[in-house]
Short mmCIF file of C-alpha atoms in Angstrom, two decimals:
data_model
loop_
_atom_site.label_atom_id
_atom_site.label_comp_id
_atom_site.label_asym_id
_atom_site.label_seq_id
_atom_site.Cartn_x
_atom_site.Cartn_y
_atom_site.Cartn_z
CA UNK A 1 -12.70 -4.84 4.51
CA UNK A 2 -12.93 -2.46 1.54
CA UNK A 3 -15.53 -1.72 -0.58
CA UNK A 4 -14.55 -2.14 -4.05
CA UNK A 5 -17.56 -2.15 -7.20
CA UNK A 6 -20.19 -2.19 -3.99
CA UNK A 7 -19.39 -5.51 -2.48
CA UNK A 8 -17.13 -5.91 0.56
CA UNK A 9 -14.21 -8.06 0.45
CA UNK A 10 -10.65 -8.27 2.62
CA UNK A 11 -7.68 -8.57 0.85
CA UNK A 12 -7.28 -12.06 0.30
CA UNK A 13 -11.42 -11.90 -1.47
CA UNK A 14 -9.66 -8.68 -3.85
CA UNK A 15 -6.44 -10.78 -5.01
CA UNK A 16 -8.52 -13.59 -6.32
CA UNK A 17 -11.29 -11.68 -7.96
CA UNK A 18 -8.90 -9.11 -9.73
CA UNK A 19 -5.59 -10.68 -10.02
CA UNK A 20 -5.92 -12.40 -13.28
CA UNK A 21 -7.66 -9.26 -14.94
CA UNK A 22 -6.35 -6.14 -13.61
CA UNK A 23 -3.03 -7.52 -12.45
CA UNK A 24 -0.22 -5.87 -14.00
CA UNK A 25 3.88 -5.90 -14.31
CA UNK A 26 6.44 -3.01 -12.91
CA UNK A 27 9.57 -3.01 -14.52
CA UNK A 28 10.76 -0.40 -12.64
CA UNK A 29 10.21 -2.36 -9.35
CA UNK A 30 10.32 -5.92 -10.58
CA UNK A 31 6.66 -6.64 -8.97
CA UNK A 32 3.31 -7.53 -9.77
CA UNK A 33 0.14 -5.37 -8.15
CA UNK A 34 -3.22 -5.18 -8.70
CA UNK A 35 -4.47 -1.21 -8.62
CA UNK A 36 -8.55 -0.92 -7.71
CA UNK A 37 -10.23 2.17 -6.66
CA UNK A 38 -12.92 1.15 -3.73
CA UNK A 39 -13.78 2.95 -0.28
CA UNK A 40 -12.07 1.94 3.46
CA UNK A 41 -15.44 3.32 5.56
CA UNK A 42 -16.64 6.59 4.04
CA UNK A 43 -13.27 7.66 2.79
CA UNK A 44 -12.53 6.98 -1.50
CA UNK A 45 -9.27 5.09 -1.67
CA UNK A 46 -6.93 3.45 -4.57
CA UNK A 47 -5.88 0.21 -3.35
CA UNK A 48 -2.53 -0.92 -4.91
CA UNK A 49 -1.62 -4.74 -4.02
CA UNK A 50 1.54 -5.79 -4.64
CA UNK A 51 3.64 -8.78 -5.28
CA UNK A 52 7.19 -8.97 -5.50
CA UNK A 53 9.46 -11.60 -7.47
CA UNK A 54 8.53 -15.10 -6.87
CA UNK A 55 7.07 -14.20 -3.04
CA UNK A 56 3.87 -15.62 -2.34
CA UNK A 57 3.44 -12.87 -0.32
CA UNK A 58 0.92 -9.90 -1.08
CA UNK A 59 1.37 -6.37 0.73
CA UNK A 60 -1.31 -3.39 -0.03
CA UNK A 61 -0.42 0.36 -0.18
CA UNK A 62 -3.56 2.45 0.58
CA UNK A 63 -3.78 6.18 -0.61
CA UNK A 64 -6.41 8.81 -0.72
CA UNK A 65 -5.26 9.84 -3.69
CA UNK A 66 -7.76 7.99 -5.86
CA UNK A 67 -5.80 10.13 -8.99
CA UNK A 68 -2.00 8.37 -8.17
CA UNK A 69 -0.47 6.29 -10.13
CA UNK A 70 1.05 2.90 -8.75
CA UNK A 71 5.19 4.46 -9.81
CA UNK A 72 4.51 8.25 -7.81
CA UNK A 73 2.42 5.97 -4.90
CA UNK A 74 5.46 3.49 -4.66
CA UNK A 75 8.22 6.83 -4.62
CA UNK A 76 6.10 8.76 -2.04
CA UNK A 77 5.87 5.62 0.32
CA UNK A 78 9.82 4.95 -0.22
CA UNK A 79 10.30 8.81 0.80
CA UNK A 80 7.59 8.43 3.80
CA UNK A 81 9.63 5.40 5.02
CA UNK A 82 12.89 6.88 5.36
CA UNK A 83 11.85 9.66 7.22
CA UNK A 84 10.07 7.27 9.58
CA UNK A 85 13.09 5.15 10.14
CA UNK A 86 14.79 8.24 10.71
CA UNK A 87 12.96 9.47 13.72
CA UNK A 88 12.59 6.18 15.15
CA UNK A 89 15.90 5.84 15.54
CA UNK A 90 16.57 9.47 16.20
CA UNK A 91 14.30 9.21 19.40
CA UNK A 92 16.09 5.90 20.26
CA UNK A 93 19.37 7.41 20.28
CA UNK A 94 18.36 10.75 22.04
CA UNK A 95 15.68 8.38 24.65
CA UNK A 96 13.12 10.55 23.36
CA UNK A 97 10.66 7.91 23.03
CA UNK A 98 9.79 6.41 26.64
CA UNK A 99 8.26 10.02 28.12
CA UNK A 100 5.01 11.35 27.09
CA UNK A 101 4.18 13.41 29.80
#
């Protein structure tokens, strides 16, 4: 749960308090999301939920960044993804993954 203007509320609680009045359009992305600023534990967080097209589907990007906008947010996760996929399948390929020892 994450605490967002001192009450406590999951993700599913956040989309139907805030969607109507804080939702907002991304032309660049073609998606909906809802930015909040709230805390995960301790920690001060921005909370983008997003919606793409006509999915029903909501997904939430989480930064510590409480200063980021939802674009620079959205770029830095589509750089941090690529380089993930890329050493997943690096340590596939090499059979890096299986040994930890």
């Amino acid at each position: 749960k994450y605490a967002v203007s001192g009450r406590k509320k999951n993700v599913a609680e956040l989309i139907a308090t805030y969607e109507r009045e804080r939702g907002r359009s991304c032309r660049k992305y073609k998606c909906r999301y809802i930015q909040l600023n709230g805390n995960l534990g301790d920690i001060p967080v921005r909370i983008f939920l997003i919606k793409y097209g006509r999915s029903s589907a909501w997904n939430v990007l989480l930064t510590t960044d409480t200063t980021m906008s939802f674009v620079k947010a959205f770029e830095v996760y589509q750089i941090r993804w690529n380089i993930e996929v890329m050493n997943k399948e690096t340590k596939q390929y090499l059979g890096l993954g299986g040994y930890q020892g």
